[in-house]
Amino acid sequence: MNKRLLLSVLCLLSCAANASLYGGLNLGVNLVNTKKKLLYPLESVTPAFATYRSGYMGFHGQLLAGYDVHFTDRMTAAIEGDIDFFTGRAQYRINNWFLSEGVGAKEKLENGFAIFLLPGYQYNPNLRFFIGPGVSYNRFATKTNNTAGNVGVTGNFHKWLAGGGVKIGAAVSFTENTELSITYQYTQYQNATWSNVEPVSNESVKGHYKPNANLVLVGLTLRIPEAKVYTK
């Protein structure tokens, strides 16, 4: 089956009129939302639970590189790899929650990378639309103190999370090998789960964190001049 798939891909590439490598830079904003479920105390037969949602917005940078194939004058497909740089964080603070002790929690998505398969449609010589699925891998981190089950799991935790998503956009060519693009990208990540003993109550709490990210980006892409592929 793998051989058939490889032969099919090679056939498609060999039948393509032309292909090109490209690279670029996207800049914009990331909007990150996290669904959080806390169970406390775990020692109880029926622990209490609470569900929260948090969100924040930050500046976003994305480096990209890809390989683009034109199957016809209209239809294209690209394999694209991205390196993502997230900024921003969700933050909570309750002063004097227990005597003079405060409660604090921070959550954020950090840097990562992704790969996308992007079929495209060349609407006219200067305008192209694209949409396709992809997988991402990003670091998610939390830092919480003295919560006793209120807003998170006490401690510093981080985990690399896989996610699935979609990228959609449009690109306008203003020279033969230069494009200006606008892109929307959505990724839903898997759960991160942590447990710890709370320092105030000395009881255990478990937290489930499930982030997603929305990216809105504007970018510049440079293409290496097309390499013609000829078939017999």
JSON list of C-alpha atoms in Angstrom, two decimals:
[
{"chain": "A", "resi": 1, "resn": "MET", "atom": "CA", "xyz": [0.00, 0.00, 0.00]},
{"chain": "A", "resi": 2, "resn": "ASN", "atom": "CA", "xyz": [2.86, 2.36, 0.85]},
{"chain": "A", "resi": 3, "resn": "LYS", "atom": "CA", "xyz": [4.46, 1.60, -2.52]},
{"chain": "A", "resi": 4, "resn": "ARG", "atom": "CA", "xyz": [1.22, 2.41, -4.32]},
{"chain": "A", "resi": 5, "resn": "LEU", "atom": "CA", "xyz": [0.89, 5.69, -2.43]},
{"chain": "A", "resi": 6, "resn": "LEU", "atom": "CA", "xyz": [4.50, 6.62, -3.25]},
{"chain": "A", "resi": 7, "resn": "LEU", "atom": "CA", "xyz": [4.00, 5.77, -6.92]},
{"chain": "A", "resi": 8, "resn": "SER", "atom": "CA", "xyz": [0.81, 7.86, -7.00]},
{"chain": "A", "resi": 9, "resn": "VAL", "atom": "CA", "xyz": [2.59, 10.87, -5.50]},
{"chain": "A", "resi": 10, "resn": "LEU", "atom": "CA", "xyz": [5.52, 10.50, -7.92]},
{"chain": "A", "resi": 11, "resn": "CYS", "atom": "CA", "xyz": [3.08, 10.23, -10.82]},
{"chain": "A", "resi": 12, "resn": "LEU", "atom": "CA", "xyz": [1.28, 13.41, -9.79]},
{"chain": "A", "resi": 13, "resn": "LEU", "atom": "CA", "xyz": [4.56, 15.26, -9.42]},
{"chain": "A", "resi": 14, "resn": "SER", "atom": "CA", "xyz": [5.87, 14.01, -12.75]},
{"chain": "A", "resi": 15, "resn": "CYS", "atom": "CA", "xyz": [2.67, 15.12, -14.48]},
{"chain": "A", "resi": 16, "resn": "ALA", "atom": "CA", "xyz": [2.84, 18.58, -12.97]},
{"chain": "A", "resi": 17, "resn": "ALA", "atom": "CA", "xyz": [3.61, 21.47, -15.28]},
{"chain": "A", "resi": 18, "resn": "ASN", "atom": "CA", "xyz": [5.95, 23.17, -12.84]},
{"chain": "A", "resi": 19, "resn": "ALA", "atom": "CA", "xyz": [6.95, 23.34, -9.20]},
{"chain": "A", "resi": 20, "resn": "SER", "atom": "CA", "xyz": [8.72, 25.75, -6.89]},
{"chain": "A", "resi": 21, "resn": "LEU", "atom": "CA", "xyz": [10.18, 26.17, -3.44]},
{"chain": "A", "resi": 22, "resn": "TYR", "atom": "CA", "xyz": [9.15, 29.16, -1.33]},
{"chain": "A", "resi": 23, "resn": "GLY", "atom": "CA", "xyz": [9.77, 30.78, 2.03]},
{"chain": "A", "resi": 24, "resn": "GLY", "atom": "CA", "xyz": [8.36, 33.70, 3.93]},
{"chain": "A", "resi": 25, "resn": "LEU", "atom": "CA", "xyz": [7.35, 35.53, 7.07]},
{"chain": "A", "resi": 26, "resn": "ASN", "atom": "CA", "xyz": [3.87, 36.03, 8.54]},
{"chain": "A", "resi": 27, "resn": "LEU", "atom": "CA", "xyz": [3.06, 38.57, 11.26]},
{"chain": "A", "resi": 28, "resn": "GLY", "atom": "CA", "xyz": [-0.20, 39.12, 13.12]},
{"chain": "A", "resi": 29, "resn": "VAL", "atom": "CA", "xyz": [-2.05, 38.17, 16.28]},
{"chain": "A", "resi": 30, "resn": "ASN", "atom": "CA", "xyz": [-2.75, 34.97, 18.17]},
{"chain": "A", "resi": 31, "resn": "LEU", "atom": "CA", "xyz": [-5.98, 34.53, 20.14]},
{"chain": "A", "resi": 32, "resn": "VAL", "atom": "CA", "xyz": [-5.61, 31.62, 22.57]},
{"chain": "A", "resi": 33, "resn": "ASN", "atom": "CA", "xyz": [-8.52, 30.12, 24.51]},
{"chain": "A", "resi": 34, "resn": "THR", "atom": "CA", "xyz": [-8.14, 27.42, 27.16]},
{"chain": "A", "resi": 35, "resn": "LYS", "atom": "CA", "xyz": [-10.87, 25.23, 28.61]},
{"chain": "A", "resi": 36, "resn": "LYS", "atom": "CA", "xyz": [-9.91, 24.15, 32.12]},
{"chain": "A", "resi": 37, "resn": "LYS", "atom": "CA", "xyz": [-11.55, 21.57, 34.40]},
{"chain": "A", "resi": 38, "resn": "LEU", "atom": "CA", "xyz": [-10.45, 21.24, 38.04]},
{"chain": "A", "resi": 39, "resn": "LEU", "atom": "CA", "xyz": [-11.29, 18.35, 40.38]},
{"chain": "A", "resi": 40, "resn": "TYR", "atom": "CA", "xyz": [-10.78, 18.88, 44.13]},
{"chain": "A", "resi": 41, "resn": "PRO", "atom": "CA", "xyz": [-10.08, 17.17, 46.49]},
{"chain": "A", "resi": 42, "resn": "LEU", "atom": "CA", "xyz": [-9.13, 13.88, 44.83]},
{"chain": "A", "resi": 43, "resn": "GLU", "atom": "CA", "xyz": [-9.27, 12.10, 48.21]},
{"chain": "A", "resi": 44, "resn": "SER", "atom": "CA", "xyz": [-13.05, 12.55, 48.27]},
{"chain": "A", "resi": 45, "resn": "VAL", "atom": "CA", "xyz": [-15.38, 9.85, 46.93]},
{"chain": "A", "resi": 46, "resn": "THR", "atom": "CA", "xyz": [-17.20, 12.57, 45.00]},
{"chain": "A", "resi": 47, "resn": "PRO", "atom": "CA", "xyz": [-14.73, 15.41, 44.41]},
{"chain": "A", "resi": 48, "resn": "ALA", "atom": "CA", "xyz": [-16.10, 18.78, 43.42]},
{"chain": "A", "resi": 49, "resn": "PHE", "atom": "CA", "xyz": [-15.28, 20.08, 39.97]},
{"chain": "A", "resi": 50, "resn": "ALA", "atom": "CA", "xyz": [-15.37, 23.42, 38.22]},
{"chain": "A", "resi": 51, "resn": "THR", "atom": "CA", "xyz": [-14.97, 24.37, 34.57]},
{"chain": "A", "resi": 52, "resn": "TYR", "atom": "CA", "xyz": [-13.39, 27.64, 33.46]},
{"chain": "A", "resi": 53, "resn": "ARG", "atom": "CA", "xyz": [-12.50, 29.30, 30.18]},
{"chain": "A", "resi": 54, "resn": "SER", "atom": "CA", "xyz": [-9.70, 31.77, 29.76]},
{"chain": "A", "resi": 55, "resn": "GLY", "atom": "CA", "xyz": [-8.44, 33.72, 26.79]},
{"chain": "A", "resi": 56, "resn": "TYR", "atom": "CA", "xyz": [-5.79, 36.20, 25.75]},
{"chain": "A", "resi": 57, "resn": "MET", "atom": "CA", "xyz": [-4.39, 37.90, 22.67]},
{"chain": "A", "resi": 58, "resn": "GLY", "atom": "CA", "xyz": [-0.78, 38.46, 21.71]},
{"chain": "A", "resi": 59, "resn": "PHE", "atom": "CA", "xyz": [1.56, 39.30, 18.84]},
{"chain": "A", "resi": 60, "resn": "HIS", "atom": "CA", "xyz": [2.40, 36.34, 16.60]},
{"chain": "A", "resi": 61, "resn": "GLY", "atom": "CA", "xyz": [5.28, 35.61, 14.26]},
{"chain": "A", "resi": 62, "resn": "GLN", "atom": "CA", "xyz": [5.52, 32.70, 11.83]},
{"chain": "A", "resi": 63, "resn": "LEU", "atom": "CA", "xyz": [8.39, 31.56, 9.60]},
{"chain": "A", "resi": 64, "resn": "LEU", "atom": "CA", "xyz": [7.34, 29.31, 6.74]},
{"chain": "A", "resi": 65, "resn": "ALA", "atom": "CA", "xyz": [8.84, 27.24, 3.95]},
{"chain": "A", "resi": 66, "resn": "GLY", "atom": "CA", "xyz": [7.16, 25.00, 1.43]},
{"chain": "A", "resi": 67, "resn": "TYR", "atom": "CA", "xyz": [7.10, 23.14, -1.86]},
{"chain": "A", "resi": 68, "resn": "ASP", "atom": "CA", "xyz": [4.37, 24.09, -4.32]},
{"chain": "A", "resi": 69, "resn": "VAL", "atom": "CA", "xyz": [3.24, 22.07, -7.35]},
{"chain": "A", "resi": 70, "resn": "HIS", "atom": "CA", "xyz": [0.99, 23.29, -10.19]},
{"chain": "A", "resi": 71, "resn": "PHE", "atom": "CA", "xyz": [-1.01, 20.37, -11.59]},
{"chain": "A", "resi": 72, "resn": "THR", "atom": "CA", "xyz": [-2.97, 22.55, -14.04]},
{"chain": "A", "resi": 73, "resn": "ASP", "atom": "CA", "xyz": [-3.21, 26.25, -14.78]},
{"chain": "A", "resi": 74, "resn": "ARG", "atom": "CA", "xyz": [-5.79, 26.47, -11.97]},
{"chain": "A", "resi": 75, "resn": "MET", "atom": "CA", "xyz": [-5.07, 23.71, -9.45]},
{"chain": "A", "resi": 76, "resn": "THR", "atom": "CA", "xyz": [-2.09, 23.70, -7.10]},
{"chain": "A", "resi": 77, "resn": "ALA", "atom": "CA", "xyz": [-0.99, 21.92, -3.93]},
{"chain": "A", "resi": 78, "resn": "ALA", "atom": "CA", "xyz": [1.71, 22.73, -1.41]},
{"chain": "A", "resi": 79, "resn": "ILE", "atom": "CA", "xyz": [3.36, 21.07, 1.55]},
{"chain": "A", "resi": 80, "resn": "GLU", "atom": "CA", "xyz": [4.25, 23.81, 4.03]},
{"chain": "A", "resi": 81, "resn": "GLY", "atom": "CA", "xyz": [6.20, 23.79, 7.28]},
{"chain": "A", "resi": 82, "resn": "ASP", "atom": "CA", "xyz": [5.83, 26.58, 9.86]},
{"chain": "A", "resi": 83, "resn": "ILE", "atom": "CA", "xyz": [7.70, 27.71, 12.97]},
{"chain": "A", "resi": 84, "resn": "ASP", "atom": "CA", "xyz": [5.40, 29.63, 15.32]},
{"chain": "A", "resi": 85, "resn": "PHE", "atom": "CA", "xyz": [6.29, 32.24, 17.94]},
{"chain": "A", "resi": 86, "resn": "PHE", "atom": "CA", "xyz": [3.45, 32.90, 20.42]},
{"chain": "A", "resi": 87, "resn": "THR", "atom": "CA", "xyz": [3.29, 35.83, 22.84]},
{"chain": "A", "resi": 88, "resn": "GLY", "atom": "CA", "xyz": [0.81, 36.74, 25.57]},
{"chain": "A", "resi": 89, "resn": "ARG", "atom": "CA", "xyz": [-0.62, 34.81, 28.53]},
{"chain": "A", "resi": 90, "resn": "ALA", "atom": "CA", "xyz": [-3.74, 34.37, 30.63]},
{"chain": "A", "resi": 91, "resn": "GLN", "atom": "CA", "xyz": [-3.24, 35.62, 34.18]},
{"chain": "A", "resi": 92, "resn": "TYR", "atom": "CA", "xyz": [-5.31, 35.50, 37.39]},
{"chain": "A", "resi": 93, "resn": "ARG", "atom": "CA", "xyz": [-4.64, 37.12, 40.75]},
{"chain": "A", "resi": 94, "resn": "ILE", "atom": "CA", "xyz": [-6.53, 37.14, 44.08]},
{"chain": "A", "resi": 95, "resn": "ASN", "atom": "CA", "xyz": [-4.83, 39.15, 46.83]},
{"chain": "A", "resi": 96, "resn": "ASN", "atom": "CA", "xyz": [-5.13, 38.10, 50.50]},
{"chain": "A", "resi": 97, "resn": "TRP", "atom": "CA", "xyz": [-7.04, 34.95, 49.59]},
{"chain": "A", "resi": 98, "resn": "PHE", "atom": "CA", "xyz": [-5.90, 33.09, 52.72]},
{"chain": "A", "resi": 99, "resn": "LEU", "atom": "CA", "xyz": [-4.81, 35.52, 55.45]},
{"chain": "A", "resi": 100, "resn": "SER", "atom": "CA", "xyz": [-1.98, 37.42, 53.76]},
{"chain": "A", "resi": 101, "resn": "GLU", "atom": "CA", "xyz": [-1.43, 34.74, 51.09]},
{"chain": "A", "resi": 102, "resn": "GLY", "atom": "CA", "xyz": [-2.40, 35.53, 47.52]},
{"chain": "A", "resi": 103, "resn": "VAL", "atom": "CA", "xyz": [-3.55, 33.29, 44.69]},
{"chain": "A", "resi": 104, "resn": "GLY", "atom": "CA", "xyz": [-1.91, 33.48, 41.27]},
{"chain": "A", "resi": 105, "resn": "ALA", "atom": "CA", "xyz": [-2.09, 31.55, 38.02]},
{"chain": "A", "resi": 106, "resn": "LYS", "atom": "CA", "xyz": [-0.57, 31.99, 34.55]},
{"chain": "A", "resi": 107, "resn": "GLU", "atom": "CA", "xyz": [-1.19, 29.93, 31.40]},
{"chain": "A", "resi": 108, "resn": "LYS", "atom": "CA", "xyz": [0.23, 30.27, 27.91]},
{"chain": "A", "resi": 109, "resn": "LEU", "atom": "CA", "xyz": [1.05, 28.58, 24.62]},
{"chain": "A", "resi": 110, "resn": "GLU", "atom": "CA", "xyz": [4.70, 28.86, 23.68]},
{"chain": "A", "resi": 111, "resn": "ASN", "atom": "CA", "xyz": [6.73, 28.32, 20.52]},
{"chain": "A", "resi": 112, "resn": "GLY", "atom": "CA", "xyz": [6.20, 25.33, 18.26]},
{"chain": "A", "resi": 113, "resn": "PHE", "atom": "CA", "xyz": [5.97, 24.10, 14.70]},
{"chain": "A", "resi": 114, "resn": "ALA", "atom": "CA", "xyz": [3.42, 22.79, 12.22]},
{"chain": "A", "resi": 115, "resn": "ILE", "atom": "CA", "xyz": [3.05, 21.16, 8.81]},
{"chain": "A", "resi": 116, "resn": "PHE", "atom": "CA", "xyz": [0.16, 21.69, 6.39]},
{"chain": "A", "resi": 117, "resn": "LEU", "atom": "CA", "xyz": [-1.12, 20.25, 3.12]},
{"chain": "A", "resi": 118, "resn": "LEU", "atom": "CA", "xyz": [-2.54, 23.20, 1.18]},
{"chain": "A", "resi": 119, "resn": "PRO", "atom": "CA", "xyz": [-4.51, 22.62, -2.03]},
{"chain": "A", "resi": 120, "resn": "GLY", "atom": "CA", "xyz": [-4.95, 25.86, -3.93]},
{"chain": "A", "resi": 121, "resn": "TYR", "atom": "CA", "xyz": [-6.98, 27.46, -6.70]},
{"chain": "A", "resi": 122, "resn": "GLN", "atom": "CA", "xyz": [-5.42, 30.00, -9.06]},
{"chain": "A", "resi": 123, "resn": "TYR", "atom": "CA", "xyz": [-8.35, 32.36, -9.62]},
{"chain": "A", "resi": 124, "resn": "ASN", "atom": "CA", "xyz": [-6.39, 34.54, -12.04]},
{"chain": "A", "resi": 125, "resn": "PRO", "atom": "CA", "xyz": [-2.69, 35.12, -12.77]},
{"chain": "A", "resi": 126, "resn": "ASN", "atom": "CA", "xyz": [-2.34, 37.35, -9.70]},
{"chain": "A", "resi": 127, "resn": "LEU", "atom": "CA", "xyz": [-4.78, 35.88, -7.14]},
{"chain": "A", "resi": 128, "resn": "ARG", "atom": "CA", "xyz": [-4.67, 32.46, -5.49]},
{"chain": "A", "resi": 129, "resn": "PHE", "atom": "CA", "xyz": [-6.83, 30.90, -2.75]},
{"chain": "A", "resi": 130, "resn": "PHE", "atom": "CA", "xyz": [-5.75, 28.02, -0.52]},
{"chain": "A", "resi": 131, "resn": "ILE", "atom": "CA", "xyz": [-7.17, 25.87, 2.26]},
{"chain": "A", "resi": 132, "resn": "GLY", "atom": "CA", "xyz": [-5.98, 22.69, 3.91]},
{"chain": "A", "resi": 133, "resn": "PRO", "atom": "CA", "xyz": [-5.47, 20.59, 7.04]},
{"chain": "A", "resi": 134, "resn": "GLY", "atom": "CA", "xyz": [-2.39, 20.40, 9.23]},
{"chain": "A", "resi": 135, "resn": "VAL", "atom": "CA", "xyz": [-0.88, 19.20, 12.47]},
{"chain": "A", "resi": 136, "resn": "SER", "atom": "CA", "xyz": [0.87, 21.38, 15.07]},
{"chain": "A", "resi": 137, "resn": "TYR", "atom": "CA", "xyz": [3.14, 20.72, 18.03]},
{"chain": "A", "resi": 138, "resn": "ASN", "atom": "CA", "xyz": [3.46, 23.45, 20.68]},
{"chain": "A", "resi": 139, "resn": "ARG", "atom": "CA", "xyz": [4.65, 23.85, 24.26]},
{"chain": "A", "resi": 140, "resn": "PHE", "atom": "CA", "xyz": [1.93, 24.68, 26.81]},
{"chain": "A", "resi": 141, "resn": "ALA", "atom": "CA", "xyz": [2.97, 26.01, 30.23]},
{"chain": "A", "resi": 142, "resn": "THR", "atom": "CA", "xyz": [1.24, 26.87, 33.50]},
{"chain": "A", "resi": 143, "resn": "LYS", "atom": "CA", "xyz": [2.53, 28.51, 36.67]},
{"chain": "A", "resi": 144, "resn": "THR", "atom": "CA", "xyz": [0.27, 28.53, 39.73]},
{"chain": "A", "resi": 145, "resn": "ASN", "atom": "CA", "xyz": [0.72, 29.15, 43.45]},
{"chain": "A", "resi": 146, "resn": "ASN", "atom": "CA", "xyz": [-1.46, 28.57, 46.55]},
{"chain": "A", "resi": 147, "resn": "THR", "atom": "CA", "xyz": [-4.68, 27.82, 44.69]},
{"chain": "A", "resi": 148, "resn": "ALA", "atom": "CA", "xyz": [-6.29, 25.11, 46.87]},
{"chain": "A", "resi": 149, "resn": "GLY", "atom": "CA", "xyz": [-8.25, 24.06, 43.80]},
{"chain": "A", "resi": 150, "resn": "ASN", "atom": "CA", "xyz": [-9.48, 27.55, 42.91]},
{"chain": "A", "resi": 151, "resn": "VAL", "atom": "CA", "xyz": [-7.79, 28.48, 39.63]},
{"chain": "A", "resi": 152, "resn": "GLY", "atom": "CA", "xyz": [-5.29, 25.74, 38.77]},
{"chain": "A", "resi": 153, "resn": "VAL", "atom": "CA", "xyz": [-2.83, 23.10, 39.91]},
{"chain": "A", "resi": 154, "resn": "THR", "atom": "CA", "xyz": [-0.10, 24.52, 42.15]},
{"chain": "A", "resi": 155, "resn": "GLY", "atom": "CA", "xyz": [3.37, 24.34, 40.59]},
{"chain": "A", "resi": 156, "resn": "ASN", "atom": "CA", "xyz": [5.22, 25.02, 37.34]},
{"chain": "A", "resi": 157, "resn": "PHE", "atom": "CA", "xyz": [4.25, 22.60, 34.58]},
{"chain": "A", "resi": 158, "resn": "HIS", "atom": "CA", "xyz": [4.82, 22.37, 30.84]},
{"chain": "A", "resi": 159, "resn": "LYS", "atom": "CA", "xyz": [4.05, 19.85, 28.15]},
{"chain": "A", "resi": 160, "resn": "TRP", "atom": "CA", "xyz": [4.36, 19.60, 24.38]},
{"chain": "A", "resi": 161, "resn": "LEU", "atom": "CA", "xyz": [0.87, 19.24, 22.89]},
{"chain": "A", "resi": 162, "resn": "ALA", "atom": "CA", "xyz": [-0.12, 17.94, 19.46]},
{"chain": "A", "resi": 163, "resn": "GLY", "atom": "CA", "xyz": [-3.03, 19.55, 17.67]},
{"chain": "A", "resi": 164, "resn": "GLY", "atom": "CA", "xyz": [-5.01, 19.38, 14.47]},
{"chain": "A", "resi": 165, "resn": "GLY", "atom": "CA", "xyz": [-6.23, 22.34, 12.51]},
{"chain": "A", "resi": 166, "resn": "VAL", "atom": "CA", "xyz": [-6.90, 24.14, 9.26]},
{"chain": "A", "resi": 167, "resn": "LYS", "atom": "CA", "xyz": [-5.30, 27.02, 7.39]},
{"chain": "A", "resi": 168, "resn": "ILE", "atom": "CA", "xyz": [-7.18, 29.18, 4.89]},
{"chain": "A", "resi": 169, "resn": "GLY", "atom": "CA", "xyz": [-6.05, 32.24, 2.99]},
{"chain": "A", "resi": 170, "resn": "ALA", "atom": "CA", "xyz": [-5.48, 34.23, -0.16]},
{"chain": "A", "resi": 171, "resn": "ALA", "atom": "CA", "xyz": [-2.26, 35.33, -1.85]},
{"chain": "A", "resi": 172, "resn": "VAL", "atom": "CA", "xyz": [-1.75, 38.19, -4.30]},
{"chain": "A", "resi": 173, "resn": "SER", "atom": "CA", "xyz": [1.28, 38.22, -6.61]},
{"chain": "A", "resi": 174, "resn": "PHE", "atom": "CA", "xyz": [2.80, 41.64, -7.25]},
{"chain": "A", "resi": 175, "resn": "THR", "atom": "CA", "xyz": [5.95, 40.34, -8.97]},
{"chain": "A", "resi": 176, "resn": "GLU", "atom": "CA", "xyz": [6.63, 37.01, -10.66]},
{"chain": "A", "resi": 177, "resn": "ASN", "atom": "CA", "xyz": [8.12, 35.47, -7.50]},
{"chain": "A", "resi": 178, "resn": "THR", "atom": "CA", "xyz": [6.72, 37.62, -4.66]},
{"chain": "A", "resi": 179, "resn": "GLU", "atom": "CA", "xyz": [3.35, 37.26, -2.93]},
{"chain": "A", "resi": 180, "resn": "LEU", "atom": "CA", "xyz": [1.46, 39.14, -0.24]},
{"chain": "A", "resi": 181, "resn": "SER", "atom": "CA", "xyz": [-0.89, 36.87, 1.72]},
{"chain": "A", "resi": 182, "resn": "ILE", "atom": "CA", "xyz": [-3.55, 37.01, 4.41]},
{"chain": "A", "resi": 183, "resn": "THR", "atom": "CA", "xyz": [-4.11, 33.85, 6.43]},
{"chain": "A", "resi": 184, "resn": "TYR", "atom": "CA", "xyz": [-6.44, 32.51, 9.10]},
{"chain": "A", "resi": 185, "resn": "GLN", "atom": "CA", "xyz": [-5.31, 29.43, 11.03]},
{"chain": "A", "resi": 186, "resn": "TYR", "atom": "CA", "xyz": [-7.17, 27.44, 13.70]},
{"chain": "A", "resi": 187, "resn": "THR", "atom": "CA", "xyz": [-5.70, 24.67, 15.86]},
{"chain": "A", "resi": 188, "resn": "GLN", "atom": "CA", "xyz": [-7.33, 22.54, 18.56]},
{"chain": "A", "resi": 189, "resn": "TYR", "atom": "CA", "xyz": [-4.77, 20.97, 20.90]},
{"chain": "A", "resi": 190, "resn": "GLN", "atom": "CA", "xyz": [-4.98, 17.81, 22.99]},
{"chain": "A", "resi": 191, "resn": "ASN", "atom": "CA", "xyz": [-5.46, 17.81, 26.78]},
{"chain": "A", "resi": 192, "resn": "ALA", "atom": "CA", "xyz": [-2.70, 18.50, 29.29]},
{"chain": "A", "resi": 193, "resn": "THR", "atom": "CA", "xyz": [-3.39, 16.93, 32.71]},
{"chain": "A", "resi": 194, "resn": "TRP", "atom": "CA", "xyz": [-1.53, 17.61, 35.95]},
{"chain": "A", "resi": 195, "resn": "SER", "atom": "CA", "xyz": [-2.07, 16.74, 39.63]},
{"chain": "A", "resi": 196, "resn": "ASN", "atom": "CA", "xyz": [-0.46, 18.05, 42.81]},
{"chain": "A", "resi": 197, "resn": "VAL", "atom": "CA", "xyz": [-0.97, 18.50, 46.55]},
{"chain": "A", "resi": 198, "resn": "GLU", "atom": "CA", "xyz": [-2.12, 22.02, 47.40]},
{"chain": "A", "resi": 199, "resn": "PRO", "atom": "CA", "xyz": [0.10, 23.76, 49.98]},
{"chain": "A", "resi": 200, "resn": "VAL", "atom": "CA", "xyz": [-2.76, 25.56, 51.77]},
{"chain": "A", "resi": 201, "resn": "SER", "atom": "CA", "xyz": [-5.21, 22.67, 52.22]},
{"chain": "A", "resi": 202, "resn": "ASN", "atom": "CA", "xyz": [-2.75, 19.75, 51.89]},
{"chain": "A", "resi": 203, "resn": "GLU", "atom": "CA", "xyz": [-5.25, 18.01, 49.60]},
{"chain": "A", "resi": 204, "resn": "SER", "atom": "CA", "xyz": [-4.83, 16.88, 46.00]},
{"chain": "A", "resi": 205, "resn": "VAL", "atom": "CA", "xyz": [-6.23, 18.63, 42.95]},
{"chain": "A", "resi": 206, "resn": "LYS", "atom": "CA", "xyz": [-6.22, 17.59, 39.29]},
{"chain": "A", "resi": 207, "resn": "GLY", "atom": "CA", "xyz": [-6.48, 19.94, 36.34]},
{"chain": "A", "resi": 208, "resn": "HIS", "atom": "CA", "xyz": [-7.33, 19.26, 32.70]},
{"chain": "A", "resi": 209, "resn": "TYR", "atom": "CA", "xyz": [-6.25, 22.02, 30.28]},
{"chain": "A", "resi": 210, "resn": "LYS", "atom": "CA", "xyz": [-7.32, 22.05, 26.61]},
{"chain": "A", "resi": 211, "resn": "PRO", "atom": "CA", "xyz": [-6.13, 25.07, 24.59]},
{"chain": "A", "resi": 212, "resn": "ASN", "atom": "CA", "xyz": [-6.99, 26.18, 21.07]},
{"chain": "A", "resi": 213, "resn": "ALA", "atom": "CA", "xyz": [-5.45, 28.93, 18.97]},
{"chain": "A", "resi": 214, "resn": "ASN", "atom": "CA", "xyz": [-6.77, 31.31, 16.32]},
{"chain": "A", "resi": 215, "resn": "LEU", "atom": "CA", "xyz": [-4.15, 33.09, 14.19]},
{"chain": "A", "resi": 216, "resn": "VAL", "atom": "CA", "xyz": [-4.78, 36.03, 11.85]},
{"chain": "A", "resi": 217, "resn": "LEU", "atom": "CA", "xyz": [-1.66, 36.80, 9.82]},
{"chain": "A", "resi": 218, "resn": "VAL", "atom": "CA", "xyz": [-0.39, 38.95, 6.98]},
{"chain": "A", "resi": 219, "resn": "GLY", "atom": "CA", "xyz": [2.78, 37.84, 5.25]},
{"chain": "A", "resi": 220, "resn": "LEU", "atom": "CA", "xyz": [5.31, 38.12, 2.47]},
{"chain": "A", "resi": 221, "resn": "THR", "atom": "CA", "xyz": [6.39, 35.06, 0.48]},
{"chain": "A", "resi": 222, "resn": "LEU", "atom": "CA", "xyz": [9.38, 34.76, -1.86]},
{"chain": "A", "resi": 223, "resn": "ARG", "atom": "CA", "xyz": [9.54, 31.97, -4.44]},
{"chain": "A", "resi": 224, "resn": "ILE", "atom": "CA", "xyz": [12.60, 30.42, -6.00]},
{"chain": "A", "resi": 225, "resn": "PRO", "atom": "CA", "xyz": [12.09, 30.63, -9.80]},
{"chain": "A", "resi": 226, "resn": "GLU", "atom": "CA", "xyz": [10.07, 27.70, -11.02]},
{"chain": "A", "resi": 227, "resn": "ALA", "atom": "CA", "xyz": [11.84, 24.53, -12.03]},
{"chain": "A", "resi": 228, "resn": "LYS", "atom": "CA", "xyz": [10.16, 23.06, -15.09]},
{"chain": "A", "resi": 229, "resn": "VAL", "atom": "CA", "xyz": [9.42, 19.34, -14.98]},
{"chain": "A", "resi": 230, "resn": "TYR", "atom": "CA", "xyz": [9.20, 17.62, -18.35]},
{"chain": "A", "resi": 231, "resn": "THR", "atom": "CA", "xyz": [7.63, 14.24, -19.03]},
{"chain": "A", "resi": 232, "resn": "LYS", "atom": "CA", "xyz": [8.17, 11.93, -21.94]}
]
